[in-house]
Coordinates of N, CA and C and ligand atoms in Angstrom, one line a residue:
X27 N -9.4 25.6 -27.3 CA -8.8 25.6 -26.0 C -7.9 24.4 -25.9
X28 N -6.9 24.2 -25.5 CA -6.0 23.4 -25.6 C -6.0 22.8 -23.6
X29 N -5.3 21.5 -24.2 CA -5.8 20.8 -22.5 C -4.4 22.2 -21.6
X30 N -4.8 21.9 -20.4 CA -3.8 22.2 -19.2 C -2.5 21.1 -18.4
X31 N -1.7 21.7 -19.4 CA -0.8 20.7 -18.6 C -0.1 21.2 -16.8
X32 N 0.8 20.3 -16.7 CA 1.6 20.9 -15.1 C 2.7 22.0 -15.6
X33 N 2.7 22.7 -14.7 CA 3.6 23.5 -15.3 C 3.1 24.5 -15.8
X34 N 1.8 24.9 -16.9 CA 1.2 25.6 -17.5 C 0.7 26.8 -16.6
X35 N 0.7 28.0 -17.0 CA -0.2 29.1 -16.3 C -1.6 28.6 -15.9
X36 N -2.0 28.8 -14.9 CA -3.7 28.9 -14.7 C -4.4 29.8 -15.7
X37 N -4.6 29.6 -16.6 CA -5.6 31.2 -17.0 C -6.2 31.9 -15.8
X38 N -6.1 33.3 -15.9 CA -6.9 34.0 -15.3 C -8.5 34.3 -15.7
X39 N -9.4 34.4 -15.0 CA -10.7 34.9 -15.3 C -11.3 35.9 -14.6
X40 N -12.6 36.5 -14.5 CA -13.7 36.8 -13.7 C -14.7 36.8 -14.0
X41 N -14.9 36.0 -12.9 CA -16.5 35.7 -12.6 C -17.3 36.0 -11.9
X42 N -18.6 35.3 -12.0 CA -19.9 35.9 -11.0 C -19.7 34.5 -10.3
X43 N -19.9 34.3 -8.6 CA -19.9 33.8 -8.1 C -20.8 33.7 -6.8
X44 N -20.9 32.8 -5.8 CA -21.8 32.8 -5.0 C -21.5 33.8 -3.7
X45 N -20.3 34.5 -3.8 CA -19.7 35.7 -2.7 C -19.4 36.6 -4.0
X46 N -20.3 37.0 -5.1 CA -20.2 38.5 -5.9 C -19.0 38.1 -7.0
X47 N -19.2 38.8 -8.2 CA -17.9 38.8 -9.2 C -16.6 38.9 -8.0
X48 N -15.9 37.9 -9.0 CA -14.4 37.7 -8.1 C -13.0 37.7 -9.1
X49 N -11.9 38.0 -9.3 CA -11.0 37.9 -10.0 C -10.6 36.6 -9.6
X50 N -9.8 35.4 -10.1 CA -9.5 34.3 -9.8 C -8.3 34.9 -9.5
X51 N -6.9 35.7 -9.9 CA -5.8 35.9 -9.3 C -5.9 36.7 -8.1
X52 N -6.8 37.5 -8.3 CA -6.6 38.7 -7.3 C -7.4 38.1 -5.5
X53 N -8.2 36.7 -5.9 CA -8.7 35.8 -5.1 C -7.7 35.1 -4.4
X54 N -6.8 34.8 -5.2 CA -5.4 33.9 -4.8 C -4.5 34.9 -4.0
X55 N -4.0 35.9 -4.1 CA -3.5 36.4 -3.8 C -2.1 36.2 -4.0
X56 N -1.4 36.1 -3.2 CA 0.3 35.3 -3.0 C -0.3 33.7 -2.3
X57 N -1.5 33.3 -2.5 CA -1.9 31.8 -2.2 C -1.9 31.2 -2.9
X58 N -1.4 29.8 -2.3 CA -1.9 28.6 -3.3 C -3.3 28.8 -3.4
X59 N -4.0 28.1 -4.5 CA -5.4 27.9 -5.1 C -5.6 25.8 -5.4
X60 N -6.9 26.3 -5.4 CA -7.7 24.8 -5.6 C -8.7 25.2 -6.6
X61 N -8.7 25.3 -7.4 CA -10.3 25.4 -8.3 C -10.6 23.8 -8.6
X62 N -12.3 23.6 -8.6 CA -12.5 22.1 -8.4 C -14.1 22.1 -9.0
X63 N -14.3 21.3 -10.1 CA -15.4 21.9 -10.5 C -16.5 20.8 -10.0
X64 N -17.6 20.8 -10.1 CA -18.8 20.0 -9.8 C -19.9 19.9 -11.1
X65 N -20.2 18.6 -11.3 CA -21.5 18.7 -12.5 C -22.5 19.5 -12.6
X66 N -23.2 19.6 -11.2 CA -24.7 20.2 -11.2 C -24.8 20.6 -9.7
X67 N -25.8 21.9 -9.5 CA -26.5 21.9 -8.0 C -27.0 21.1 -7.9
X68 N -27.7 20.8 -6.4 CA -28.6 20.0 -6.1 C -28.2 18.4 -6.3
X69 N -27.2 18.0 -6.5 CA -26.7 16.9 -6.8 C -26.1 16.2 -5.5
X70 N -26.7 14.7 -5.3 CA -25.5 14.3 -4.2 C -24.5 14.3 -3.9
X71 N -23.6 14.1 -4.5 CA -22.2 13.5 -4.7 C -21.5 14.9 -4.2
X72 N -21.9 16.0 -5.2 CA -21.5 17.5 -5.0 C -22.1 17.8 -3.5
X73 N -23.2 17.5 -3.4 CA -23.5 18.2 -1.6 C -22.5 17.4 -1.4
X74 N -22.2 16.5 -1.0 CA -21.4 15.8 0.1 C -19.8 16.1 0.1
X75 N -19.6 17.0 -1.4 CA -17.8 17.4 -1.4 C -17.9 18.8 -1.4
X76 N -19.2 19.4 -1.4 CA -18.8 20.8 -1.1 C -18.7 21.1 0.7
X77 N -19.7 20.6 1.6 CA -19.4 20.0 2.4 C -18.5 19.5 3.3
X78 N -17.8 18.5 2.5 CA -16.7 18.1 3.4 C -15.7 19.5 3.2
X79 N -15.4 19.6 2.0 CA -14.4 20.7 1.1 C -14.6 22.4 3.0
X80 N -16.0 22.7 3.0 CA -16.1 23.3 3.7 C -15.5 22.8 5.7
X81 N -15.5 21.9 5.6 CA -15.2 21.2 6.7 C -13.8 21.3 6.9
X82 N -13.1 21.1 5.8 CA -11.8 21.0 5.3 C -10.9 22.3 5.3
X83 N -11.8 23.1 5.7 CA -11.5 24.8 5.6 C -10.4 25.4 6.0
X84 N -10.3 24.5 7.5 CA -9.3 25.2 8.5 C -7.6 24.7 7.6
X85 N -7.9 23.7 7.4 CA -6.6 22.5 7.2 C -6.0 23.3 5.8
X86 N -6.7 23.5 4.9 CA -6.1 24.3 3.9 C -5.9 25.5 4.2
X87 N -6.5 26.8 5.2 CA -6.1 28.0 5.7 C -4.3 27.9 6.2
X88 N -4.7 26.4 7.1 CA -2.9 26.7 7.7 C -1.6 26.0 6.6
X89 N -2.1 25.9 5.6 CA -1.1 25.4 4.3 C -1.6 26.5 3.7
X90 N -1.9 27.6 3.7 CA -2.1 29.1 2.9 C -2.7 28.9 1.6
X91 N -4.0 27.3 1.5 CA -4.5 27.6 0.2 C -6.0 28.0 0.3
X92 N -6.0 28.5 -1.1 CA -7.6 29.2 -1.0 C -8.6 28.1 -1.9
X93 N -9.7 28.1 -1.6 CA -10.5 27.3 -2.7 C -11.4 27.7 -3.3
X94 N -11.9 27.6 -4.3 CA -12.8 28.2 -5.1 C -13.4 26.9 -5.8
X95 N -15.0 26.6 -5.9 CA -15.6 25.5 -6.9 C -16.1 26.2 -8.0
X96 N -16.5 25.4 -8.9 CA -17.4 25.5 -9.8 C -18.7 24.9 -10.6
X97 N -19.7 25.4 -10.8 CA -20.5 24.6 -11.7 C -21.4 25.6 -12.4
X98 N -22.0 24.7 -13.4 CA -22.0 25.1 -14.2 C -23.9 26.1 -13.9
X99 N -24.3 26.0 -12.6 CA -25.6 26.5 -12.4 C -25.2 28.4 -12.4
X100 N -26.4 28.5 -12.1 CA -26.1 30.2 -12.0 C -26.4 30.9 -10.3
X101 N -25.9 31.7 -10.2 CA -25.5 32.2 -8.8 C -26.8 31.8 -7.5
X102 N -27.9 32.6 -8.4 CA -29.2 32.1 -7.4 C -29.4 30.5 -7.0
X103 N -28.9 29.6 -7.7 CA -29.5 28.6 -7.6 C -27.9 28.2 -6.5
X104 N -27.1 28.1 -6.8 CA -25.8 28.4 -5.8 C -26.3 28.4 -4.7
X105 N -26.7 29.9 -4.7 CA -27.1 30.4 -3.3 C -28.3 29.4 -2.3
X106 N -29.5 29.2 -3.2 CA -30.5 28.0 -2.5 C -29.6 26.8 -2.1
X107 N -28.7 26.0 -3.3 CA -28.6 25.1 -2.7 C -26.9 25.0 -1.5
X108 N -26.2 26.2 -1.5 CA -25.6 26.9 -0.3 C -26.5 25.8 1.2
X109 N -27.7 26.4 1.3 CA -28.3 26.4 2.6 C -28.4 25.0 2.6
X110 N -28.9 24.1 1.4 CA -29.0 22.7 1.7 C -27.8 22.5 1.8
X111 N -26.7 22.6 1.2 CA -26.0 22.2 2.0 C -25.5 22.1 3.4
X112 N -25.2 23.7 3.9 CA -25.1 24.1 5.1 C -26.4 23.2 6.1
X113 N -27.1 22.7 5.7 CA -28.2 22.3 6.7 C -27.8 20.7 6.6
X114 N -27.6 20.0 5.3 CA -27.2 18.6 5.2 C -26.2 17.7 5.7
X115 N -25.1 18.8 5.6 CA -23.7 18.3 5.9 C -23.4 19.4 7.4
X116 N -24.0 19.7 7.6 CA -23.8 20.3 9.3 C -22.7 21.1 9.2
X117 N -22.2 22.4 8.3 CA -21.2 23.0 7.9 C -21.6 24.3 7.2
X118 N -21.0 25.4 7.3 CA -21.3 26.4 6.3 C -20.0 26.6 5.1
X119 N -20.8 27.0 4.0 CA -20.1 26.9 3.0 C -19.0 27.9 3.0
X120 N -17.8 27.8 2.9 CA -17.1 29.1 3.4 C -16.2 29.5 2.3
X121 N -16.3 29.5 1.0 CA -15.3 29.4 0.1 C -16.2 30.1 -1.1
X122 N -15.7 30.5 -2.7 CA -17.6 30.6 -3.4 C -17.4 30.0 -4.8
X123 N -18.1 29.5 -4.7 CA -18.3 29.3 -6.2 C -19.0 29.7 -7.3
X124 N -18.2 29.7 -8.5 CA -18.4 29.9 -9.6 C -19.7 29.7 -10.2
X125 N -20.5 31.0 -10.6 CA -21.5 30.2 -11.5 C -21.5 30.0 -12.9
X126 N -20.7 29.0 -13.1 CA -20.6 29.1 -14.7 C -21.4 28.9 -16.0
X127 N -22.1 29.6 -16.1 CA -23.3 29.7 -16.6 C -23.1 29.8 -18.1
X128 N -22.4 30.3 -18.6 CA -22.0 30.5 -19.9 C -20.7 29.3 -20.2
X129 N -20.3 29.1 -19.1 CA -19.1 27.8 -19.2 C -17.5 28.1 -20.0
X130 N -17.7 29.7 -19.3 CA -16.5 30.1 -20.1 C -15.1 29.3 -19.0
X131 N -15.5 29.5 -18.1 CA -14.4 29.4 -17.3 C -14.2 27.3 -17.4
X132 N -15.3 27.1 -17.6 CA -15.2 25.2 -17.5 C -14.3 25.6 -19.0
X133 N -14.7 26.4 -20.3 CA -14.3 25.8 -21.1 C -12.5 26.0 -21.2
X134 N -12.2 27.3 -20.7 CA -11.2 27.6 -19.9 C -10.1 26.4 -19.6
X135 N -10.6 26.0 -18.7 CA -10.3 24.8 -18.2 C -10.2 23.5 -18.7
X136 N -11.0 23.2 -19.6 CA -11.4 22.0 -20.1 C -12.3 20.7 -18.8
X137 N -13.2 21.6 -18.7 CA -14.1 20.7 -17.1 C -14.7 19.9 -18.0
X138 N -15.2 20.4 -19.1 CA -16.5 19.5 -20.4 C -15.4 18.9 -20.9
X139 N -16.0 17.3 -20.6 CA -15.3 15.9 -21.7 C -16.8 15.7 -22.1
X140 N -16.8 16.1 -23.4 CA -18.1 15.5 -24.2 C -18.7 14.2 -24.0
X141 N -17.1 13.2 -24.4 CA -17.3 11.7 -24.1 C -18.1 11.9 -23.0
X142 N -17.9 12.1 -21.9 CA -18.7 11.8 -20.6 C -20.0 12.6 -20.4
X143 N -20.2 13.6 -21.0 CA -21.3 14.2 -20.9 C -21.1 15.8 -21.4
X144 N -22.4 16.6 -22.1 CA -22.0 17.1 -23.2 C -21.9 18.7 -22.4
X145 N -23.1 18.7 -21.9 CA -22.8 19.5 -21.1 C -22.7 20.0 -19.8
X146 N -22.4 19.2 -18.5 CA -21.7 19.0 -17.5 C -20.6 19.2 -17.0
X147 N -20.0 19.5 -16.0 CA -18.5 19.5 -15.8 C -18.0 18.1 -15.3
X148 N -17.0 17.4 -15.6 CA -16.3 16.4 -14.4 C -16.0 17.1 -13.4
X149 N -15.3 15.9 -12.6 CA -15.2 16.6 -11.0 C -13.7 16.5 -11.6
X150 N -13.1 18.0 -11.7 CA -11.7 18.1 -12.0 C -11.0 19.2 -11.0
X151 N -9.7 19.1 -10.9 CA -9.1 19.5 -9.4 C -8.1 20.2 -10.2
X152 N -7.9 21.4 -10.3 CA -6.5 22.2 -10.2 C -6.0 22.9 -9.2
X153 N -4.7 22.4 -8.3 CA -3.8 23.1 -8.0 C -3.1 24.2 -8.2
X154 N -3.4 25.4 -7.8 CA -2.4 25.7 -8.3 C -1.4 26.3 -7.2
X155 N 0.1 27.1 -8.1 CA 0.9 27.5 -6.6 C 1.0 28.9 -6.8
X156 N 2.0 29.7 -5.5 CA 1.8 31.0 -5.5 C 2.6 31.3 -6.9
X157 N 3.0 30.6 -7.8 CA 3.6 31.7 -9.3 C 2.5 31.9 -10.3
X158 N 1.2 31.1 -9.9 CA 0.1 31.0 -10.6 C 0.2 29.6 -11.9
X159 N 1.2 28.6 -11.6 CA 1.7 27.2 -12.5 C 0.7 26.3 -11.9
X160 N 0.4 25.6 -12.5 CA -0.3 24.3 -12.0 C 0.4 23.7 -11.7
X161 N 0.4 22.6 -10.7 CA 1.2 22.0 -10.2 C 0.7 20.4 -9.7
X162 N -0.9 20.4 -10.1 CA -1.7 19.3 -10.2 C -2.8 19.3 -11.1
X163 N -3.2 18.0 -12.2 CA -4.6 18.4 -11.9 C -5.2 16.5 -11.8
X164 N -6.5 16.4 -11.5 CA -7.2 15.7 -11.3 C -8.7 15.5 -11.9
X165 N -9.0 14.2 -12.7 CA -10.1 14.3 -12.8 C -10.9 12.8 -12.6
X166 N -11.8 13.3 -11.9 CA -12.7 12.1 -11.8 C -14.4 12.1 -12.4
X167 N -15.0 11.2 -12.2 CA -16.4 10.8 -12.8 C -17.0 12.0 -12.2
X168 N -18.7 11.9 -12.7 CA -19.6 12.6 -12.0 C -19.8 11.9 -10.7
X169 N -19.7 10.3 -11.5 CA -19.8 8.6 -10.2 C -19.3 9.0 -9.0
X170 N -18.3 9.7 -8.9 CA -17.1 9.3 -7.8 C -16.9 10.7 -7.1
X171 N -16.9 10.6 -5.9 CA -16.6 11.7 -4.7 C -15.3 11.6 -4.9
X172 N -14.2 13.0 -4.7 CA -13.1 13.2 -4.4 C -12.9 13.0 -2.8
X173 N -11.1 12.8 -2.6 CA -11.2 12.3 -1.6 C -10.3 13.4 -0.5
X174 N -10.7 14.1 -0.1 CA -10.1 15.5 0.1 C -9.0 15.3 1.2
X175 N -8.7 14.5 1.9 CA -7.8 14.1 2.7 C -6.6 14.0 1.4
X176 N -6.6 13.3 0.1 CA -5.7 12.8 -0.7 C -5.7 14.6 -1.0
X177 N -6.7 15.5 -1.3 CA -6.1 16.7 -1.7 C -5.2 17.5 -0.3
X178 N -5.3 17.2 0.6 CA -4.2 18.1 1.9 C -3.6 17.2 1.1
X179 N -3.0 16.0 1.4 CA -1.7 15.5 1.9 C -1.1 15.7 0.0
X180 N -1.6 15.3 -0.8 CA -0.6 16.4 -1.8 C -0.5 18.0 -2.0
X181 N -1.5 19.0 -1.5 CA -0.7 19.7 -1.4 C 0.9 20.0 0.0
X182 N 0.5 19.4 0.6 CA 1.7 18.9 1.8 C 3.4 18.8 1.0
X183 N 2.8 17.3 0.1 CA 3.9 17.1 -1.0 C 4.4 18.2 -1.5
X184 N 3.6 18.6 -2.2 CA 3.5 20.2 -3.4 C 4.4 20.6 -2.7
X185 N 4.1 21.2 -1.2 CA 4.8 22.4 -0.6 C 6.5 22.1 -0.1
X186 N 6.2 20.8 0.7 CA 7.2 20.0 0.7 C 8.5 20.1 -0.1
X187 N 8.2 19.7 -1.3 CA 9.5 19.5 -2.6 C 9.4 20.7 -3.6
X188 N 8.3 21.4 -3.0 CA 9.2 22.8 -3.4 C 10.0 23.9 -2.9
X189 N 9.9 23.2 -1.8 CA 11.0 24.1 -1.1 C 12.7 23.1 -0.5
X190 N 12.6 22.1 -0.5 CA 13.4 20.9 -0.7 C 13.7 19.8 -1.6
X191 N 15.0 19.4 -1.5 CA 15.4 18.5 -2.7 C 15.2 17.0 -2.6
X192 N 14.1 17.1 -2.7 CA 13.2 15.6 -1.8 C 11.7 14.9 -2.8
X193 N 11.0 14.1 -3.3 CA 10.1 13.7 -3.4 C 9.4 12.9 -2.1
X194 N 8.4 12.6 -2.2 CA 7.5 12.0 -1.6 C 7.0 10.6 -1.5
X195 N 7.0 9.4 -1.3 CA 7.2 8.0 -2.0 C 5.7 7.8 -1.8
X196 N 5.6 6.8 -2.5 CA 3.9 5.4 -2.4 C 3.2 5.9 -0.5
X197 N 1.6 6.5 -0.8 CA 1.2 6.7 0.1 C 1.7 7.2 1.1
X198 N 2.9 8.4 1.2 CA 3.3 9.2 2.2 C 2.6 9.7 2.7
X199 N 2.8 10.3 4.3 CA 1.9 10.9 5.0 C 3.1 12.4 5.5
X200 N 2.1 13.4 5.9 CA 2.8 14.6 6.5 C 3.7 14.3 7.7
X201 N 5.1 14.2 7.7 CA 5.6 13.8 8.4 C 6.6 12.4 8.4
X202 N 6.1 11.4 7.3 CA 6.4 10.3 7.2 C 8.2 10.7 6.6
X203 N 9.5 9.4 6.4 CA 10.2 9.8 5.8 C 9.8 10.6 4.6
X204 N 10.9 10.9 3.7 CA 10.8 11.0 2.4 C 12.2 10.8 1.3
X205 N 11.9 10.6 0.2 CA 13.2 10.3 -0.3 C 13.9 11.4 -0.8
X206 N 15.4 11.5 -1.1 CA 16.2 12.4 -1.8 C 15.8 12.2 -3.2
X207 N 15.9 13.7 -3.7 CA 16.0 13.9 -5.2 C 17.1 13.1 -5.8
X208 N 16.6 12.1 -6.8 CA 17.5 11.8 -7.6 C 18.7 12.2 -8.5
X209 N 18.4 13.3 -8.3 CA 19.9 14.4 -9.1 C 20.5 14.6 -7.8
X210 N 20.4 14.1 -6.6 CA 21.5 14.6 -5.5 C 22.2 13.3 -5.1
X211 N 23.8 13.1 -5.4 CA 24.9 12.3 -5.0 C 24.6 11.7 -3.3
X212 N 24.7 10.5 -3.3 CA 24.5 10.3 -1.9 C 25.6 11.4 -1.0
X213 N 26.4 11.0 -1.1 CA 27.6 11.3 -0.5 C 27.5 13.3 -0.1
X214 N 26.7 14.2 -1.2 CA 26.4 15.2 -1.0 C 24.8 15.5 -0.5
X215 N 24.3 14.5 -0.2 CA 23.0 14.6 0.5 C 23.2 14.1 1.9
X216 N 24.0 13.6 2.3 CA 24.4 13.5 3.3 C 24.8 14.9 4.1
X217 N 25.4 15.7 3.4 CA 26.1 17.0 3.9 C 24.2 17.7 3.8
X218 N 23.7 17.9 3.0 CA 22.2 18.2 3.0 C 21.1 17.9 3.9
X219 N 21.2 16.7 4.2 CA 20.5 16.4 5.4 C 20.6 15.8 6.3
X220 N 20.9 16.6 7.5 CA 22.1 16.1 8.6 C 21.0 15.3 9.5
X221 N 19.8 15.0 9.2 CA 19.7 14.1 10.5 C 19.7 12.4 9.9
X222 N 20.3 12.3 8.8 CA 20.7 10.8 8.0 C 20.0 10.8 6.6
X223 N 20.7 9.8 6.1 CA 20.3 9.4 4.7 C 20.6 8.1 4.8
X224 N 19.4 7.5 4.7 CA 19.3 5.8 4.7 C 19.4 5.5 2.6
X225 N 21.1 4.9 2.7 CA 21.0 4.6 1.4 C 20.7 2.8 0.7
X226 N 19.5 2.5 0.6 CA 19.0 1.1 0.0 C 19.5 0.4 -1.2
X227 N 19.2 1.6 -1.9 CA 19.7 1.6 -3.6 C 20.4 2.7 -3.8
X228 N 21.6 2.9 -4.7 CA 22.2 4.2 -5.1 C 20.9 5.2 -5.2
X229 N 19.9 4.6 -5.9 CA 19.2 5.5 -6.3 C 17.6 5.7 -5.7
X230 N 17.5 4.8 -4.6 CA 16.4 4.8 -3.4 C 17.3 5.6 -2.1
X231 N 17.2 6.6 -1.5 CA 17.9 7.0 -0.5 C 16.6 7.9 0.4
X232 N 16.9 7.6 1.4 CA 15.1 7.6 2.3 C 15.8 8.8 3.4
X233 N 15.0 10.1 3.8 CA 15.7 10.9 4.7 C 14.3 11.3 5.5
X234 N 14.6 11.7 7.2 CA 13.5 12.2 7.9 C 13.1 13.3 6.6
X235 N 11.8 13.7 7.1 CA 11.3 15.3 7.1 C 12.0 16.3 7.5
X236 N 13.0 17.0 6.2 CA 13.7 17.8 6.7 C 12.9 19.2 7.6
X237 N 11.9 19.0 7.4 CA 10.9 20.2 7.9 C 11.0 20.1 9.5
X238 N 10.9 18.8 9.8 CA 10.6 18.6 11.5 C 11.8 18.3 12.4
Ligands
BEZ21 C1 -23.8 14.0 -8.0 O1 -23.1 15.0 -7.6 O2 -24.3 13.3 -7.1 C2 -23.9 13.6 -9.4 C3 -23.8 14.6 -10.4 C4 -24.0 14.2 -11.7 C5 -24.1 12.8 -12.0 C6 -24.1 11.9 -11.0 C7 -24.0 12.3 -9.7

């Protein structure tokens, strides 16, 4: 299995899941996707981000993405620890995850870093968009909770500069300026985005949210 770069197709799969076998494209639809894997059920770190992740439900619906987790337990045990969750974090689980039980889909992915543990997933984050390209990925410890506010506001970015000739600078927020693409001439980004172009540096040039 070769790693996943940006850019790269998602592989497709299907799985057994905690809402029944699911196709992962046919899940996506014409949506963006989040597949995000977790070490273990029953684990803290994972209650508390499947949880939030579910809390977070609404905010990714109105950015049209879908989410899907994974780990590596098998459906039943999913299902039990579903309710702890739902009972711990004061939320119902609204998304399903993966039981990846054979670890085709982690290996798919590359969720297993040996280094870190042999057979576990990291907590790893793929994006993806509606052409089915990755367009992020992320990975952190078993140690470390994700920080799901940092996943809206890049997909925001994501959506943002793909549909505009714009990046996003150091700690932007939805709404904040943002800068012009560096392949765009001041002088014709100006005609581009008519509510100003603050030029600093030829090659720093800061414009509202053309969105708003
Ligand atoms: C957790 O989700 O709490 C966790 C899982 C594996 C190792 C450490 C923490």
């Amino acid at each position: 299995m070769a790693t996943l770069r940006l850019g790269d197709t998602a592989p497709d799969f299907t799985a057994v899941t905690s809402e029944g076998t699911l196709n992962f494209y046919e899940y996506l639809g014409d949506s963006w996707g989040i597949l995000f894997s977790h070490p273990a059920d029953f684990t803290p770190v994972c209650t508390t981000e499947l949880g939030t992740a579910a809390k977070f439900k609404d905010e990714f619906d109105k950015r049209n993405v879908k989410m899907m987790a994974l780990s590596v337990d098998g459906a039943a045990s999913h299902m039990e620890w579903i309710k702890d969750i739902n009972e711990t974090q004061n939320t119902k689980v609204n998304f399903p995850i993966v039981a990846d039980v054979e670890r085709k889909v982690s290996d798919l992915y590359d969720m297993i870093h040996p280094n870190a543990d042999d057979t576990l997933t990291v907590r790893s984050v793929f994006i993806v968009g509606p052409d089915k390209k990755i367009k992020l990925t992320l990975t952190y410890p078993a140690s470390t909770g994700r920080n799901f506010y940092e996943l809206l506001r890049v997909v925001d970015s994501l959506q943002l500069t793909a549909n505009h000739k714009v990046a996003t600078p150091a700690n932007w927020k939805n709404g904040e300026k943002v800068v012009v693409s560096p392949s765009i001439p001041t002088e014709e980004a100006k005609g581009i985005f008519t509510k100003g172009v603050e030029e600093i540096k030829p090659y720093l040039r800061l414009t509202p949210d053309p969105t708003i």
